[in-house]
Coordinates of C-alpha atoms in Angstrom, one line a residue:
X27 CA -22.9 -14.7 85.7
X28 CA -20.7 -12.1 84.0
X29 CA -20.0 -8.8 85.7
X30 CA -20.6 -5.5 83.9
X31 CA -16.8 -4.9 83.8
X32 CA -16.0 -8.3 82.3
X33 CA -18.8 -7.8 79.7
X34 CA -17.4 -4.4 78.7
X35 CA -14.0 -6.0 78.2
X36 CA -15.5 -8.7 75.9
X37 CA -17.3 -6.1 73.8
X38 CA -14.2 -4.0 73.5
X39 CA -12.0 -7.0 72.3
X40 CA -14.7 -8.1 69.8
X41 CA -15.0 -4.6 68.4
X42 CA -11.2 -4.3 68.1
X43 CA -11.0 -7.6 66.3
X44 CA -13.7 -6.5 63.8
X45 CA -11.8 -3.3 63.1
X46 CA -8.6 -5.2 62.5
X47 CA -10.3 -7.7 60.2
X48 CA -12.0 -4.8 58.3
X49 CA -8.6 -3.0 57.8
X50 CA -7.0 -6.2 56.6
X51 CA -9.7 -6.9 54.1
X52 CA -9.5 -3.3 52.9
X53 CA -5.7 -3.5 52.4
X54 CA -6.0 -6.8 50.6
X55 CA -8.7 -5.4 48.3
X56 CA -6.5 -2.3 47.7
X57 CA -3.6 -4.5 46.6
X58 CA -5.8 -6.4 44.2
X59 CA -7.6 -3.4 42.8
X60 CA -5.3 -0.3 42.6
X61 CA -6.7 3.1 42.6
X62 CA -7.0 5.4 39.6
X63 CA -3.6 6.9 40.1
X64 CA -1.8 3.6 40.4
X65 CA -3.7 2.3 37.3
X66 CA -2.7 5.4 35.2
X67 CA 1.0 5.1 36.4
X68 CA 1.1 1.4 35.4
X69 CA -0.5 2.1 32.0
X70 CA 2.0 4.8 31.3
X71 CA 4.9 2.5 32.3
X72 CA 3.6 -0.2 29.9
X73 CA 3.1 2.2 27.1
X74 CA 6.7 3.5 27.5
X75 CA 8.0 -0.1 27.2
X76 CA 5.9 -1.1 24.1
X77 CA 5.9 2.2 22.3
X78 CA 7.2 1.8 18.7
X79 CA 9.1 4.9 17.4
X80 CA 8.2 6.2 13.9
X81 CA 10.4 5.0 11.1
X82 CA 13.3 7.5 10.8
X83 CA 12.9 8.0 7.1
X84 CA 9.4 9.2 7.4
X85 CA 10.7 12.4 9.0
X86 CA 13.8 12.6 6.7
X87 CA 14.6 15.1 4.0
X88 CA 13.1 14.7 0.5
X89 CA 16.5 13.4 -0.7
X90 CA 16.6 10.7 2.0
X91 CA 13.1 9.6 1.3
X92 CA 13.8 9.4 -2.5
X93 CA 17.0 7.4 -1.9
X94 CA 15.0 4.9 0.3
X95 CA 12.3 4.6 -2.3
X96 CA 14.6 4.5 -5.4
X97 CA 16.9 2.1 -3.6
X98 CA 14.1 -0.4 -3.0
X99 CA 13.1 -0.1 -6.6
X100 CA 16.7 -0.7 -7.8
X101 CA 16.9 -3.7 -5.5
X102 CA 13.8 -5.2 -7.0
X103 CA 15.3 -4.8 -10.5
X104 CA 18.7 -6.4 -9.6
X105 CA 19.2 -10.1 -10.5
X106 CA 20.4 -12.4 -7.8
X107 CA 24.1 -11.9 -7.2
X108 CA 26.6 -13.8 -5.0
X109 CA 26.5 -12.5 -1.4
X110 CA 23.8 -10.0 -2.4
X111 CA 26.4 -7.3 -3.1
X112 CA 25.5 -4.5 -5.5
X113 CA 28.9 -2.9 -5.8
X114 CA 29.8 0.6 -7.0
X115 CA 29.8 1.8 -10.6
X116 CA 33.0 3.3 -11.9
X117 CA 31.9 6.1 -14.2
X118 CA 33.2 8.6 -16.7
X119 CA 34.6 11.7 -15.0
X120 CA 34.2 15.1 -16.5
X121 CA 34.3 18.8 -15.5
X122 CA 31.0 20.5 -14.9
X123 CA 29.9 22.2 -18.1
X124 CA 31.6 19.7 -20.4
X125 CA 29.1 17.9 -22.6
X126 CA 29.1 14.1 -22.5
X127 CA 27.1 11.6 -24.4
X128 CA 24.4 9.5 -22.9
X129 CA 25.3 5.9 -22.2
X130 CA 23.4 2.8 -23.2
X131 CA 20.9 1.5 -20.8
X132 CA 21.6 -2.0 -19.5
X133 CA 18.8 -4.4 -18.5
X134 CA 18.8 -3.2 -14.9
X135 CA 18.7 0.5 -16.0
X136 CA 15.9 -0.3 -18.4
X137 CA 13.9 -1.9 -15.6
X138 CA 14.4 1.2 -13.4
X139 CA 13.7 3.6 -16.2
X140 CA 10.5 1.8 -17.2
X141 CA 9.1 2.0 -13.7
X142 CA 9.8 5.8 -13.4
X143 CA 8.3 6.2 -16.9
X144 CA 5.0 4.6 -15.9
X145 CA 5.0 6.3 -12.5
X146 CA 5.3 9.7 -14.0
X147 CA 3.1 9.2 -17.1
X148 CA 0.2 8.0 -14.9
X149 CA 0.3 11.2 -12.8
X150 CA -0.4 13.4 -15.9
X151 CA -3.9 12.8 -17.3
X152 CA -3.4 16.1 -19.1
X153 CA -0.3 18.0 -20.1
X154 CA 1.1 20.8 -17.8
X155 CA 0.5 24.4 -18.6
X156 CA 4.1 25.3 -18.3
X157 CA 7.5 24.3 -16.8
X158 CA 6.6 25.5 -13.3
X159 CA 3.5 23.2 -13.3
X160 CA 5.5 20.3 -14.7
X161 CA 8.2 20.7 -12.0
X162 CA 5.7 21.1 -9.2
X163 CA 3.9 17.9 -10.2
X164 CA 7.2 16.0 -10.3
X165 CA 8.3 17.2 -6.9
X166 CA 4.9 16.2 -5.6
X167 CA 5.5 12.7 -6.9
X168 CA 8.5 12.4 -4.6
X169 CA 11.4 13.6 -6.8
X170 CA 13.6 16.1 -4.8
X171 CA 13.6 19.6 -6.3
X172 CA 17.4 19.5 -6.4
X173 CA 17.2 16.5 -8.9
X174 CA 14.7 18.2 -11.3
X175 CA 16.4 20.4 -13.9
X176 CA 15.1 22.4 -16.8
X177 CA 16.6 21.7 -20.2
X178 CA 15.7 23.0 -23.7
X179 CA 12.8 21.3 -25.4
X180 CA 11.3 20.9 -28.9
X181 CA 9.1 23.7 -30.2
X182 CA 9.2 25.5 -26.8
X183 CA 7.7 22.5 -24.9
X184 CA 8.8 22.4 -21.3
X185 CA 11.3 19.7 -20.4
X186 CA 12.3 18.5 -17.0
X187 CA 15.3 16.3 -16.6
X188 CA 15.4 14.2 -13.4
X189 CA 18.7 12.8 -12.1
X190 CA 17.9 9.3 -10.7
X191 CA 21.5 8.3 -10.0
X192 CA 22.2 6.6 -6.7
X193 CA 25.9 5.7 -7.1
X194 CA 25.1 2.0 -7.2
X195 CA 25.3 -0.7 -9.8
X196 CA 22.4 -0.4 -12.2
X197 CA 21.3 3.0 -10.9
X198 CA 22.8 5.3 -13.5
X199 CA 19.6 6.5 -15.0
X200 CA 17.9 9.8 -15.8
X201 CA 14.6 10.7 -17.5
X202 CA 13.5 13.6 -19.7
X203 CA 9.9 14.6 -19.1
X204 CA 8.4 16.7 -21.8
X205 CA 5.1 18.4 -21.4
X206 CA 2.6 18.8 -24.3
X207 CA -0.9 20.0 -24.5
X208 CA -2.7 16.8 -23.6
X209 CA 0.0 14.5 -22.2
X210 CA 3.7 14.1 -21.3
X211 CA 6.4 11.9 -22.7
X212 CA 9.0 10.3 -20.4
X213 CA 12.3 9.1 -21.9
X214 CA 14.7 7.2 -19.7
X215 CA 18.4 7.3 -20.7
X216 CA 21.8 6.3 -19.3
X217 CA 24.0 8.8 -17.5
X218 CA 27.7 8.4 -16.6
X219 CA 28.0 7.1 -13.1
X220 CA 30.5 9.8 -11.9
X221 CA 29.0 12.5 -9.7
X222 CA 31.3 15.0 -11.4
X223 CA 29.1 14.6 -14.5
X224 CA 26.3 17.1 -14.4
X225 CA 23.1 15.5 -15.7
X226 CA 22.2 18.7 -17.6
X227 CA 25.5 18.3 -19.6
X228 CA 24.5 14.9 -21.0
X229 CA 23.9 15.0 -24.7
X230 CA 20.9 13.0 -25.8
X231 CA 20.9 11.1 -29.1
X232 CA 19.0 13.1 -31.8
X233 CA 15.3 12.6 -31.8
X234 CA 13.6 13.0 -35.2
X235 CA 10.8 15.1 -33.9
X236 CA 8.3 15.3 -31.0
X237 CA 4.5 15.5 -30.9
X238 CA 3.1 18.8 -32.1
X239 CA -0.1 18.7 -30.1

Protein backbone atom coordinates (compact mmCIF):
# COMPACT_ATOMS: atom_id res chain seq x y z
CA UNK A 1 0.00 0.00 0.00
CA UNK A 2 1.30 3.40 -1.07
CA UNK A 3 1.88 6.03 1.50
CA UNK A 4 0.43 9.53 0.99
CA UNK A 5 3.96 10.93 0.51
CA UNK A 6 4.81 8.42 -2.24
CA UNK A 7 1.45 9.06 -3.93
CA UNK A 8 2.11 12.80 -3.92
CA UNK A 9 5.47 12.27 -5.58
CA UNK A 10 3.86 10.11 -8.30
CA UNK A 11 1.22 12.74 -9.10
CA UNK A 12 3.88 15.47 -9.24
CA UNK A 13 6.09 13.54 -11.71
CA UNK A 14 3.09 12.65 -13.87
CA UNK A 15 1.95 16.28 -14.00
CA UNK A 16 5.47 17.46 -14.80
CA UNK A 17 5.69 14.95 -17.65
CA UNK A 18 2.39 16.16 -19.03
CA UNK A 19 3.59 19.75 -18.94
CA UNK A 20 6.80 18.85 -20.79
CA UNK A 21 4.92 16.87 -23.43
CA UNK A 22 2.49 19.75 -23.95
CA UNK A 23 5.35 22.26 -24.33
CA UNK A 24 7.11 20.01 -26.81
CA UNK A 25 3.99 19.57 -28.87
CA UNK A 26 3.38 23.31 -28.85
CA UNK A 27 6.94 24.02 -30.00
CA UNK A 28 6.67 21.48 -32.79
CA UNK A 29 3.37 22.93 -33.95
CA UNK A 30 4.85 26.43 -33.84
CA UNK A 31 7.72 25.34 -36.06
CA UNK A 32 5.34 23.76 -38.56
CA UNK A 33 2.82 26.63 -38.54
CA UNK A 34 4.53 30.03 -38.10
CA UNK A 35 2.62 32.93 -36.65
CA UNK A 36 1.32 35.91 -38.62
CA UNK A 37 4.54 37.91 -38.21
CA UNK A 38 6.74 35.07 -39.43
CA UNK A 39 4.42 34.44 -42.38
CA UNK A 40 4.45 38.10 -43.40
CA UNK A 41 8.25 38.26 -43.13
CA UNK A 42 8.66 35.14 -45.25
CA UNK A 43 6.25 36.46 -47.89
CA UNK A 44 8.13 39.76 -48.08
CA UNK A 45 11.43 37.93 -48.48
CA UNK A 46 10.04 35.83 -51.33
CA UNK A 47 8.56 38.89 -53.03
CA UNK A 48 11.91 40.66 -52.85
CA UNK A 49 13.56 37.74 -54.59
CA UNK A 50 11.03 37.25 -57.40
CA UNK A 51 10.10 40.89 -57.96
CA UNK A 52 10.57 41.85 -61.63
CA UNK A 53 11.55 45.51 -62.15
CA UNK A 54 9.70 47.59 -64.76
CA UNK A 55 11.37 47.80 -68.14
CA UNK A 56 13.63 50.87 -68.06
CA UNK A 57 12.34 52.32 -71.34
CA UNK A 58 8.82 52.63 -69.94
CA UNK A 59 9.99 55.42 -67.67
CA UNK A 60 12.41 56.89 -70.21
CA UNK A 61 12.17 60.19 -72.06
CA UNK A 62 9.96 60.55 -75.16
CA UNK A 63 13.12 60.46 -77.31
CA UNK A 64 14.31 57.20 -75.72
CA UNK A 65 10.89 55.60 -76.15
CA UNK A 66 10.75 56.74 -79.78
CA UNK A 67 14.20 55.33 -80.53
CA UNK A 68 13.19 52.01 -79.00
CA UNK A 69 10.00 51.84 -81.04
CA UNK A 70 11.49 53.18 -84.29
CA UNK A 71 14.53 50.93 -83.88
CA UNK A 72 12.33 47.84 -83.63
CA UNK A 73 10.45 48.99 -86.73
CA UNK A 74 13.67 49.52 -88.63
CA UNK A 75 14.93 46.07 -87.61
CA UNK A 76 11.74 44.51 -88.97
CA UNK A 77 12.34 46.23 -92.34
CA UNK A 78 16.01 45.21 -92.61
CA UNK A 79 16.83 42.19 -94.76
CA UNK A 80 18.99 39.45 -93.26
CA UNK A 81 22.63 40.57 -93.22
CA UNK A 82 25.77 38.62 -92.28
CA UNK A 83 26.31 38.77 -88.53
CA UNK A 84 23.14 40.84 -88.10
CA UNK A 85 25.14 44.08 -88.33
CA UNK A 86 23.26 47.17 -89.40
CA UNK A 87 26.19 49.53 -89.76
CA UNK A 88 26.24 53.31 -89.80
CA UNK A 89 25.29 55.51 -92.71
CA UNK A 90 27.78 58.03 -94.02
CA UNK A 91 25.75 61.06 -94.98
CA UNK A 92 26.12 64.42 -96.65
CA UNK A 93 27.35 67.09 -94.28
CA UNK A 94 26.09 70.64 -94.41
CA UNK A 95 25.94 73.74 -92.30
CA UNK A 96 22.65 74.42 -90.58
CA UNK A 97 20.59 76.74 -92.73
CA UNK A 98 22.07 75.47 -96.01
CA UNK A 99 19.36 73.94 -98.23
CA UNK A 100 19.99 70.39 -99.40
CA UNK A 101 17.95 68.20 -101.71
CA UNK A 102 15.99 65.23 -100.50
CA UNK A 103 17.53 61.87 -101.27
CA UNK A 104 15.96 58.88 -102.93
CA UNK A 105 14.32 56.34 -100.66
CA UNK A 106 15.80 52.88 -100.76
CA UNK A 107 13.74 49.74 -100.19
CA UNK A 108 14.37 49.81 -96.44
CA UNK A 109 13.49 53.49 -96.16
CA UNK A 110 10.33 52.88 -98.18
CA UNK A 111 9.33 50.14 -95.74
CA UNK A 112 9.93 52.44 -92.76
CA UNK A 113 8.20 55.39 -94.41
CA UNK A 114 5.15 53.34 -95.40
CA UNK A 115 4.66 52.17 -91.82
CA UNK A 116 4.77 55.73 -90.45
CA UNK A 117 2.46 56.90 -93.24
CA UNK A 118 -0.20 54.35 -92.25
CA UNK A 119 0.35 54.91 -88.53
CA UNK A 120 -0.23 58.65 -88.86
CA UNK A 121 -3.04 58.58 -91.44
CA UNK A 122 -5.12 56.18 -89.32
CA UNK A 123 -4.96 58.61 -86.39
CA UNK A 124 -6.66 61.39 -88.35
CA UNK A 125 -10.27 60.44 -89.19
CA UNK A 126 -10.74 64.17 -89.85
CA UNK A 127 -8.32 66.96 -90.63
CA UNK A 128 -6.78 69.15 -87.90
CA UNK A 129 -8.13 72.62 -87.28
CA UNK A 130 -4.66 74.18 -87.30
CA UNK A 131 -0.96 73.46 -86.90
CA UNK A 132 -1.17 73.36 -83.10
CA UNK A 133 -3.77 70.58 -83.26
CA UNK A 134 -1.78 68.74 -85.91
CA UNK A 135 1.40 68.86 -83.83
CA UNK A 136 -0.37 67.86 -80.62
CA UNK A 137 -1.86 64.78 -82.30
CA UNK A 138 1.54 63.75 -83.67
CA UNK A 139 3.20 64.12 -80.27
CA UNK A 140 0.40 62.03 -78.80
CA UNK A 141 1.24 59.30 -81.32
CA UNK A 142 4.71 58.97 -79.84
CA UNK A 143 6.77 61.36 -81.94
CA UNK A 144 8.94 63.55 -79.66
CA UNK A 145 8.10 67.23 -79.84
CA UNK A 146 11.73 68.01 -80.70
CA UNK A 147 11.38 65.95 -83.89
CA UNK A 148 8.23 67.71 -85.13
CA UNK A 149 8.91 70.91 -87.10
CA UNK A 150 6.67 73.39 -88.85
CA UNK A 151 7.39 74.02 -92.53
CA UNK A 152 5.54 76.11 -95.15
CA UNK A 153 2.57 74.43 -96.81
CA UNK A 154 0.38 74.81 -99.87
CA UNK A 155 -2.49 77.28 -99.74
CA UNK A 156 -1.86 77.95 -96.06
CA UNK A 157 -2.41 74.32 -95.01
CA UNK A 158 -0.46 73.37 -91.87
CA UNK A 159 2.53 71.08 -92.47
CA UNK A 160 4.51 69.23 -89.83
CA UNK A 161 7.81 67.63 -90.79
CA UNK A 162 8.91 64.74 -88.58
CA UNK A 163 12.58 63.80 -88.42
CA UNK A 164 12.69 59.98 -88.19
CA UNK A 165 16.47 59.57 -88.56
CA UNK A 166 18.17 57.16 -86.18
CA UNK A 167 21.75 57.31 -87.48
CA UNK A 168 21.50 53.70 -88.63
CA UNK A 169 21.51 52.02 -92.01
CA UNK A 170 18.10 52.34 -93.62
CA UNK A 171 16.81 54.89 -91.13
CA UNK A 172 17.33 58.15 -93.02
CA UNK A 173 13.67 59.05 -93.42
CA UNK A 174 11.40 61.98 -92.68
CA UNK A 175 7.72 62.59 -93.37
CA UNK A 176 5.72 65.67 -94.22
CA UNK A 177 2.25 65.62 -92.68
CA UNK A 178 -0.14 68.12 -94.28
CA UNK A 179 -3.48 68.86 -92.71
CA UNK A 180 -6.56 69.53 -94.83
CA UNK A 181 -10.19 70.02 -93.91
CA UNK A 182 -11.21 66.37 -93.84
CA UNK A 183 -7.97 64.40 -93.84
CA UNK A 184 -4.19 64.54 -93.80
CA UNK A 185 -1.57 63.48 -96.34
CA UNK A 186 1.68 61.85 -95.24
CA UNK A 187 4.68 61.92 -97.59
CA UNK A 188 7.82 59.99 -96.65
CA UNK A 189 11.08 61.21 -98.20
CA UNK A 190 14.79 60.59 -97.85
CA UNK A 191 17.01 62.81 -95.71
CA UNK A 192 20.82 62.99 -95.71
CA UNK A 193 22.14 60.84 -92.88
CA UNK A 194 24.43 63.46 -91.35
CA UNK A 195 23.12 65.01 -88.11
CA UNK A 196 24.56 68.32 -89.30
CA UNK A 197 21.77 68.48 -91.89
CA UNK A 198 18.70 70.14 -90.41
CA UNK A 199 15.57 68.33 -91.55
CA UNK A 200 13.85 71.68 -92.17
CA UNK A 201 16.57 72.59 -94.70
CA UNK A 202 15.79 69.65 -96.96
CA UNK A 203 14.25 70.77 -100.25
CA UNK A 204 11.41 68.58 -101.42
CA UNK A 205 10.92 67.75 -105.06
CA UNK A 206 8.24 70.01 -106.57
CA UNK A 207 4.69 68.82 -106.10
CA UNK A 208 2.22 69.85 -108.80
CA UNK A 209 -0.51 70.75 -106.34
CA UNK A 210 -2.19 69.54 -103.20
CA UNK A 211 -5.84 68.86 -102.41
CA UNK A 212 -7.95 71.97 -102.07
CA UNK A 213 -10.57 70.58 -99.68
